[in-house]
Amino acid sequence: MLTRRGFAKAAGGGLIVSLGIPVSAADGSVALDPSRLDAWLEIRADNTIVARTGRGETGTGMSGFYPQVVAEELNVRPEMVRLIMGDTDCTPDGGYSSGFLTGAANLRKVAAYAYQKLLELAAEHLQVPLARLSTADGLISDGGSRTVTYGELVQGRQLAVTIPLKGVPLRFAAAGKDSVAGLAWAGMEGLTVTGEPPLKPIPDYKVVGKSFPMPGIPAKVTGETIWSCDLTLPGMLHARMIRPTSLGSTLISVGKLDKAKFPMAQVVRKGNLLAVLSTNEWEAVTAAKAVAATTKWSDWSGLPGSDNLTRELREHQWGPPDASKGNEAEVQSALAEATHTISASFEQPYVKHAPIGPFVAVADVRSDGTATVWSQIGHLQASRVRLANLLGTPPEKVVVRWLDHAGQFGRKTFGGDGAEADAVILSLITGRPVRVQWSMEEDFAWSSLSPAWFADVKGGLDGSGRLTAVQSAFHSPHMFDARPVGAILAGMPSGTVKRGGFLDTEWPYDRVQHRLQQVYAMDNLASESPYGGLRGLIMRTPGQRQQNFVQESLVNEAASVAKADPIQFRLDHTTDQRLIEVIKAVAKDADWQPRPSPNREARRTGSDPVMGRGVSVIVRSNAYWVGLAEIAVTPSTGLIRVTSFTVGVECGKIINPRQLDRCIKGGIVMGVGEALKEEVTFDHARITSTDWNRYRILTMQETPDIRVLAISRDDQGFGTGGEAPNALGPPAIAAALFDATGVFPRRIPLTPRYVQGILAER
């Protein structure tokens, strides 16, 4: 068996490692060769370590736990590791929002390769066998009195270690529509470090598994953080966009700019992209409002209206499934033989990513064809390729740099949709750095959305109350339109759209013998609009979040038909021991009392609240989740209040318990808000829910008590703790509403109006 210490000896002289400072390119950027160790990791003479990752912090806590992963493999303290994130000119790889674990795996292997070389060097320096060496806090000891630090070992050396890789770095990909379209799938991960360096066994961990603080929090508290809205450059212009009056209006004439009133302002137009710029931000704001007041746009009314949304989707001429899993004939036969069948339809309207702070981007496009862009971006290498495509320049001439700002989970995965394209186009035209800040209303009206959907599902139970067959057909506009709105409006290259549907819902109930899952996709709603209509883009836990609501709602209804406790019903339908163990642990922790739903006190009328409880599970990316919701619903008003939510997760080895707890609670709040409130409304021309009064999210007062049970295991590797908790809320709350009233909801959000309506039905 190859050990960590034996690795260097076994490798002999064939291992080549590089520790040093990357070479600067002619334009001042850092020229990184990702096959060199110094592209990923530097050990400084003062014994501190610099680690580089192409991922940017999206709220998962990677800026905290990446140093832990590196520190663990190098046997140092996390505070000795400084992380450089995201910037495409000084980081080697790239990746998307939910790919933080693969980014950590890259650095984990890189650190392991480095550690083996350090041991080899120390053995030579101290003139002792490898087996006698011990390491702590960057200090290697010979077992006696002699020691040497990492910094001393590398000082004055030009060490060269080759890092084995697979994949194509997006930073060197060719620009063009094909490469941009392919970002929806190919190259999502960027580069992956390969090989099998001896990794520290998980049971031996001393750093990973502890709650080290997030390094960026103190600077945020003290005001030292440079947010994307804080960045200024010499000669920079401030811009405010003037958007069309509808999702299909074209520009007829530009309003007048009063130069006497706004002497430093200028109007810039490119196709239907219109903006006012000034060296003074407030002048840009007020001048843009004045120009917008007299700007004329054509009329357009290609939307069905949000009240007609489901009917419009159902009347669409759907073709064959875009993706399918299961044997249709076997499922149909099993349903025909079932003792009891359930047929139901579910739906959800469009929802928004809705960042609390609207997007800001700064771009500096130079006459030599180089460009630098600063913004809060989830997938920096994808943005780099997309912006290079916009400019018609090779990606290596574009640098994208990450800055802190309001979070968004998924919206930036494929390199769209924010203010970056606006800023790049305006900088290209004016020849000066340009800062573009979207307004809240602009973000609501023009950014991409998580698409609406409907699903038809059938389930069959045998005479003993066992679920034997499930068939589901999920219909939705696609969620892969990451084209930047600025590029679309300007008529400049924006990439193409990859149509398709997610079919990645992990089915945890392996004792159900027959299952057919079908996913149907269509173009954007009102795709004939010159701007693409309602442009769909993925959101946290994409695809599986929506389909899990259908799947878990069916399981809860089947449990009711079988007159079984919803938790026991789930246990009876799976052999997955990890799922069984986490379900039992959460039920015990929440003091779950077994009984069927609805409860004995359930009622559909009355002005006094009635209580209910519900359960849901989800399995995603090596993580097992269970959610238990308790609610109080007032039948006469239809108002639901989630009083408490217990969530359990087993995601293998927990890296940072405190940050996992934060991610889980944030996800639960997000899911509860989606279950109760969130809905994009629109008329025949435009989105109408453009402020927080018309697009409702959960308030602090409405946030339930959230109890988290996180189970860490050393024998199951690592799972994702940032995604999936938002998928627990909707089905658990819907089940709790049934438990309280005896009525199954088929739609989210569970607004008072909708709840009143279904309770009044006979």
PDB file of N, CA and C in Angstrom, residues 218-279:
ATOM      1  N   PRO A 218     -14.304  39.746   9.148  1.00  0.00           N
ATOM      2  CA  PRO A 218     -13.857  40.955   9.860  1.00  0.00           C
ATOM      3  C   PRO A 218     -13.787  42.196   8.971  1.00  0.00           C
ATOM      4  N   ALA A 219     -13.295  42.031   7.738  1.00  0.00           N
ATOM      5  CA  ALA A 219     -13.202  43.181   6.837  1.00  0.00           C
ATOM      6  C   ALA A 219     -14.577  43.711   6.467  1.00  0.00           C
ATOM      7  N   LYS A 220     -15.565  42.837   6.370  1.00  0.00           N
ATOM      8  CA  LYS A 220     -16.924  43.297   6.072  1.00  0.00           C
ATOM      9  C   LYS A 220     -17.495  44.083   7.246  1.00  0.00           C
ATOM     10  N   VAL A 221     -17.223  43.617   8.446  1.00  0.00           N
ATOM     11  CA  VAL A 221     -17.734  44.288   9.637  1.00  0.00           C
ATOM     12  C   VAL A 221     -17.086  45.652   9.822  1.00  0.00           C
ATOM     13  N   THR A 222     -15.797  45.740   9.547  1.00  0.00           N
ATOM     14  CA  THR A 222     -15.074  47.005   9.755  1.00  0.00           C
ATOM     15  C   THR A 222     -15.169  47.950   8.564  1.00  0.00           C
ATOM     16  N   GLY A 223     -15.765  47.486   7.460  1.00  0.00           N
ATOM     17  CA  GLY A 223     -15.908  48.349   6.297  1.00  0.00           C
ATOM     18  C   GLY A 223     -14.707  48.368   5.375  1.00  0.00           C
ATOM     19  N   GLU A 224     -13.774  47.452   5.540  1.00  0.00           N
ATOM     20  CA  GLU A 224     -12.578  47.423   4.710  1.00  0.00           C
ATOM     21  C   GLU A 224     -12.781  46.688   3.389  1.00  0.00           C
ATOM     22  N   THR A 225     -13.811  45.870   3.286  1.00  0.00           N
ATOM     23  CA  THR A 225     -14.042  45.108   2.068  1.00  0.00           C
ATOM     24  C   THR A 225     -14.294  46.038   0.887  1.00  0.00           C
ATOM     25  N   ILE A 226     -13.672  45.739  -0.235  1.00  0.00           N
ATOM     26  CA  ILE A 226     -13.939  46.465  -1.474  1.00  0.00           C
ATOM     27  C   ILE A 226     -15.026  45.697  -2.221  1.00  0.00           C
ATOM     28  N   TRP A 227     -16.230  46.220  -2.178  1.00  0.00           N
ATOM     29  CA  TRP A 227     -17.346  45.606  -2.888  1.00  0.00           C
ATOM     30  C   TRP A 227     -17.297  46.034  -4.353  1.00  0.00           C
ATOM     31  N   SER A 228     -18.038  45.344  -5.184  1.00  0.00           N
ATOM     32  CA  SER A 228     -18.030  45.701  -6.606  1.00  0.00           C
ATOM     33  C   SER A 228     -18.528  47.125  -6.828  1.00  0.00           C
ATOM     34  N   CYS A 229     -19.371  47.616  -5.934  1.00  0.00           N
ATOM     35  CA  CYS A 229     -19.878  48.977  -6.079  1.00  0.00           C
ATOM     36  C   CYS A 229     -18.879  50.031  -5.618  1.00  0.00           C
ATOM     37  N   ASP A 230     -17.779  49.608  -4.987  1.00  0.00           N
ATOM     38  CA  ASP A 230     -16.794  50.552  -4.462  1.00  0.00           C
ATOM     39  C   ASP A 230     -15.672  50.851  -5.447  1.00  0.00           C
ATOM     40  N   LEU A 231     -15.518  50.019  -6.459  1.00  0.00           N
ATOM     41  CA  LEU A 231     -14.358  50.129  -7.328  1.00  0.00           C
ATOM     42  C   LEU A 231     -14.420  51.396  -8.186  1.00  0.00           C
ATOM     43  N   THR A 232     -13.326  52.130  -8.238  1.00  0.00           N
ATOM     44  CA  THR A 232     -13.194  53.282  -9.134  1.00  0.00           C
ATOM     45  C   THR A 232     -11.864  53.170  -9.878  1.00  0.00           C
ATOM     46  N   LEU A 233     -11.844  53.662 -11.098  1.00  0.00           N
ATOM     47  CA  LEU A 233     -10.645  53.673 -11.920  1.00  0.00           C
ATOM     48  C   LEU A 233     -10.404  55.089 -12.442  1.00  0.00           C
ATOM     49  N   PRO A 234      -9.172  55.453 -12.717  1.00  0.00           N
ATOM     50  CA  PRO A 234      -8.895  56.782 -13.282  1.00  0.00           C
ATOM     51  C   PRO A 234      -9.640  56.987 -14.599  1.00  0.00           C
ATOM     52  N   GLY A 235     -10.293  58.124 -14.729  1.00  0.00           N
ATOM     53  CA  GLY A 235     -11.011  58.442 -15.957  1.00  0.00           C
ATOM     54  C   GLY A 235     -12.305  57.689 -16.146  1.00  0.00           C
ATOM     55  N   MET A 236     -12.788  57.032 -15.089  1.00  0.00           N
ATOM     56  CA  MET A 236     -13.971  56.172 -15.213  1.00  0.00           C
ATOM     57  C   MET A 236     -15.244  56.978 -15.407  1.00  0.00           C
ATOM     58  N   LEU A 237     -16.120  56.459 -16.277  1.00  0.00           N
ATOM     59  CA  LEU A 237     -17.449  57.026 -16.488  1.00  0.00           C
ATOM     60  C   LEU A 237     -18.490  56.176 -15.765  1.00  0.00           C
ATOM     61  N   HIS A 238     -19.482  56.839 -15.189  1.00  0.00           N
ATOM     62  CA  HIS A 238     -20.623  56.157 -14.589  1.00  0.00           C
ATOM     63  C   HIS A 238     -21.740  56.080 -15.621  1.00  0.00           C
ATOM     64  N   ALA A 239     -22.394  54.929 -15.700  1.00  0.00           N
ATOM     65  CA  ALA A 239     -23.453  54.742 -16.693  1.00  0.00           C
ATOM     66  C   ALA A 239     -24.726  54.256 -16.040  1.00  0.00           C
ATOM     67  N   ARG A 240     -25.844  54.736 -16.589  1.00  0.00           N
ATOM     68  CA  ARG A 240     -27.163  54.210 -16.253  1.00  0.00           C
ATOM     69  C   ARG A 240     -27.853  53.848 -17.555  1.00  0.00           C
ATOM     70  N   MET A 241     -28.427  52.626 -17.554  1.00  0.00           N
ATOM     71  CA  MET A 241     -29.044  52.112 -18.763  1.00  0.00           C
ATOM     72  C   MET A 241     -30.477  52.624 -18.895  1.00  0.00           C
ATOM     73  N   ILE A 242     -30.912  52.825 -20.113  1.00  0.00           N
ATOM     74  CA  ILE A 242     -32.312  53.149 -20.417  1.00  0.00           C
ATOM     75  C   ILE A 242     -32.874  51.943 -21.154  1.00  0.00           C
ATOM     76  N   ARG A 243     -33.731  51.206 -20.507  1.00  0.00           N
ATOM     77  CA  ARG A 243     -34.230  49.961 -21.069  1.00  0.00           C
ATOM     78  C   ARG A 243     -35.492  50.192 -21.898  1.00  0.00           C
ATOM     79  N   PRO A 244     -35.752  49.268 -22.841  1.00  0.00           N
ATOM     80  CA  PRO A 244     -37.011  49.341 -23.607  1.00  0.00           C
ATOM     81  C   PRO A 244     -38.227  49.279 -22.686  1.00  0.00           C
ATOM     82  N   THR A 245     -39.346  49.758 -23.196  1.00  0.00           N
ATOM     83  CA  THR A 245     -40.565  49.791 -22.371  1.00  0.00           C
ATOM     84  C   THR A 245     -41.224  48.425 -22.250  1.00  0.00           C
ATOM     85  N   SER A 246     -40.836  47.480 -23.093  1.00  0.00           N
ATOM     86  CA  SER A 246     -41.374  46.129 -22.995  1.00  0.00           C
ATOM     87  C   SER A 246     -40.270  45.152 -23.356  1.00  0.00           C
ATOM     88  N   LEU A 247     -40.560  43.860 -23.227  1.00  0.00           N
ATOM     89  CA  LEU A 247     -39.574  42.839 -23.543  1.00  0.00           C
ATOM     90  C   LEU A 247     -39.394  42.641 -25.042  1.00  0.00           C
ATOM     91  N   GLY A 248     -40.066  43.461 -25.844  1.00  0.00           N
ATOM     92  CA  GLY A 248     -39.901  43.357 -27.292  1.00  0.00           C
ATOM     93  C   GLY A 248     -39.864  44.691 -27.996  1.00  0.00           C
ATOM     94  N   SER A 249     -39.862  45.807 -27.263  1.00  0.00           N
ATOM     95  CA  SER A 249     -39.862  47.140 -27.880  1.00  0.00           C
ATOM     96  C   SER A 249     -38.524  47.421 -28.549  1.00  0.00           C
ATOM     97  N   THR A 250     -38.569  48.047 -29.703  1.00  0.00           N
ATOM     98  CA  THR A 250     -37.355  48.498 -30.375  1.00  0.00           C
ATOM     99  C   THR A 250     -37.309  50.023 -30.360  1.00  0.00           C
ATOM    100  N   LEU A 251     -36.106  50.543 -30.436  1.00  0.00           N
ATOM    101  CA  LEU A 251     -35.883  51.978 -30.275  1.00  0.00           C
ATOM    102  C   LEU A 251     -36.301  52.743 -31.527  1.00  0.00           C
ATOM    103  N   ILE A 252     -37.165  53.733 -31.347  1.00  0.00           N
ATOM    104  CA  ILE A 252     -37.609  54.596 -32.443  1.00  0.00           C
ATOM    105  C   ILE A 252     -36.802  55.889 -32.462  1.00  0.00           C
ATOM    106  N   SER A 253     -36.724  56.556 -31.325  1.00  0.00           N
ATOM    107  CA  SER A 253     -35.952  57.797 -31.250  1.00  0.00           C
ATOM    108  C   SER A 253     -35.439  57.994 -29.831  1.00  0.00           C
ATOM    109  N   VAL A 254     -34.263  58.605 -29.734  1.00  0.00           N
ATOM    110  CA  VAL A 254     -33.626  58.851 -28.447  1.00  0.00           C
ATOM    111  C   VAL A 254     -34.067  60.196 -27.907  1.00  0.00           C
ATOM    112  N   GLY A 255     -34.414  60.227 -26.617  1.00  0.00           N
ATOM    113  CA  GLY A 255     -34.834  61.471 -25.984  1.00  0.00           C
ATOM    114  C   GLY A 255     -33.723  62.510 -25.961  1.00  0.00           C
ATOM    115  N   LYS A 256     -34.111  63.734 -25.735  1.00  0.00           N
ATOM    116  CA  LYS A 256     -33.172  64.854 -25.766  1.00  0.00           C
ATOM    117  C   LYS A 256     -32.365  64.926 -24.467  1.00  0.00           C
ATOM    118  N   LEU A 257     -31.070  65.207 -24.609  1.00  0.00           N
ATOM    119  CA  LEU A 257     -30.197  65.445 -23.468  1.00  0.00           C
ATOM    120  C   LEU A 257     -29.947  66.938 -23.348  1.00  0.00           C
ATOM    121  N   ASP A 258     -30.340  67.515 -22.250  1.00  0.00           N
ATOM    122  CA  ASP A 258     -30.160  68.952 -22.007  1.00  0.00           C
ATOM    123  C   ASP A 258     -28.728  69.184 -21.515  1.00  0.00           C
ATOM    124  N   LYS A 259     -27.841  69.608 -22.416  1.00  0.00           N
ATOM    125  CA  LYS A 259     -26.435  69.797 -22.057  1.00  0.00           C
ATOM    126  C   LYS A 259     -26.245  70.954 -21.089  1.00  0.00           C
ATOM    127  N   ALA A 260     -27.149  71.922 -21.094  1.00  0.00           N
ATOM    128  CA  ALA A 260     -27.035  73.023 -20.137  1.00  0.00           C
ATOM    129  C   ALA A 260     -27.257  72.519 -18.719  1.00  0.00           C
ATOM    130  N   LYS A 261     -28.170  71.557 -18.593  1.00  0.00           N
ATOM    131  CA  LYS A 261     -28.482  71.005 -17.278  1.00  0.00           C
ATOM    132  C   LYS A 261     -27.529  69.876 -16.906  1.00  0.00           C
ATOM    133  N   PHE A 262     -27.074  69.146 -17.917  1.00  0.00           N
ATOM    134  CA  PHE A 262     -26.195  67.997 -17.669  1.00  0.00           C
ATOM    135  C   PHE A 262     -24.938  68.150 -18.530  1.00  0.00           C
ATOM    136  N   PRO A 263     -24.050  69.055 -18.170  1.00  0.00           N
ATOM    137  CA  PRO A 263     -22.928  69.401 -19.051  1.00  0.00           C
ATOM    138  C   PRO A 263     -21.916  68.280 -19.259  1.00  0.00           C
ATOM    139  N   MET A 264     -21.769  67.375 -18.321  1.00  0.00           N
ATOM    140  CA  MET A 264     -20.758  66.325 -18.449  1.00  0.00           C
ATOM    141  C   MET A 264     -21.339  65.023 -18.986  1.00  0.00           C
ATOM    142  N   ALA A 265     -22.629  64.985 -19.220  1.00  0.00           N
ATOM    143  CA  ALA A 265     -23.289  63.746 -19.629  1.00  0.00           C
ATOM    144  C   ALA A 265     -23.209  63.544 -21.134  1.00  0.00           C
ATOM    145  N   GLN A 266     -23.266  62.284 -21.536  1.00  0.00           N
ATOM    146  CA  GLN A 266     -23.332  61.923 -22.947  1.00  0.00           C
ATOM    147  C   GLN A 266     -24.248  60.723 -23.108  1.00  0.00           C
ATOM    148  N   VAL A 267     -24.907  60.664 -24.261  1.00  0.00           N
ATOM    149  CA  VAL A 267     -25.786  59.548 -24.585  1.00  0.00           C
ATOM    150  C   VAL A 267     -25.047  58.608 -25.530  1.00  0.00           C
ATOM    151  N   VAL A 268     -25.102  57.313 -25.237  1.00  0.00           N
ATOM    152  CA  VAL A 268     -24.476  56.303 -26.084  1.00  0.00           C
ATOM    153  C   VAL A 268     -25.528  55.290 -26.494  1.00  0.00           C
ATOM    154  N   ARG A 269     -25.546  55.004 -27.793  1.00  0.00           N
ATOM    155  CA  ARG A 269     -26.506  54.028 -28.312  1.00  0.00           C
ATOM    156  C   ARG A 269     -25.784  53.001 -29.165  1.00  0.00           C
ATOM    157  N   LYS A 270     -26.184  51.749 -29.007  1.00  0.00           N
ATOM    158  CA  LYS A 270     -25.729  50.666 -29.866  1.00  0.00           C
ATOM    159  C   LYS A 270     -26.912  49.749 -30.078  1.00  0.00           C
ATOM    160  N   GLY A 271     -27.548  49.835 -31.261  1.00  0.00           N
ATOM    161  CA  GLY A 271     -28.765  49.079 -31.501  1.00  0.00           C
ATOM    162  C   GLY A 271     -29.862  49.534 -30.551  1.00  0.00           C
ATOM    163  N   ASN A 272     -30.397  48.602 -29.776  1.00  0.00           N
ATOM    164  CA  ASN A 272     -31.414  48.939 -28.778  1.00  0.00           C
ATOM    165  C   ASN A 272     -30.826  49.104 -27.385  1.00  0.00           C
ATOM    166  N   LEU A 273     -29.498  49.123 -27.301  1.00  0.00           N
ATOM    167  CA  LEU A 273     -28.821  49.401 -26.040  1.00  0.00           C
ATOM    168  C   LEU A 273     -28.644  50.911 -25.930  1.00  0.00           C
ATOM    169  N   LEU A 274     -29.146  51.482 -24.870  1.00  0.00           N
ATOM    170  CA  LEU A 274     -29.125  52.939 -24.702  1.00  0.00           C
ATOM    171  C   LEU A 274     -28.692  53.260 -23.278  1.00  0.00           C
ATOM    172  N   ALA A 275     -27.770  54.215 -23.154  1.00  0.00           N
ATOM    173  CA  ALA A 275     -27.254  54.569 -21.831  1.00  0.00           C
ATOM    174  C   ALA A 275     -26.865  56.031 -21.799  1.00  0.00           C
ATOM    175  N   VAL A 276     -26.847  56.570 -20.591  1.00  0.00           N
ATOM    176  CA  VAL A 276     -26.324  57.910 -20.342  1.00  0.00           C
ATOM    177  C   VAL A 276     -25.114  57.763 -19.437  1.00  0.00           C
ATOM    178  N   LEU A 277     -24.012  58.437 -19.798  1.00  0.00           N
ATOM    179  CA  LEU A 277     -22.771  58.328 -19.054  1.00  0.00           C
ATOM    180  C   LEU A 277     -22.293  59.703 -18.629  1.00  0.00           C
ATOM    181  N   SER A 278     -21.598  59.714 -17.504  1.00  0.00           N
ATOM    182  CA  SER A 278     -21.026  60.960 -17.004  1.00  0.00           C
ATOM    183  C   SER A 278     -19.893  60.639 -16.049  1.00  0.00           C
ATOM    184  N   THR A 279     -18.998  61.587 -15.864  1.00  0.00           N
ATOM    185  CA  THR A 279     -17.957  61.413 -14.844  1.00  0.00           C
ATOM    186  C   THR A 279     -18.537  61.553 -13.447  1.00  0.00           C
TER     187      THR A 279
END
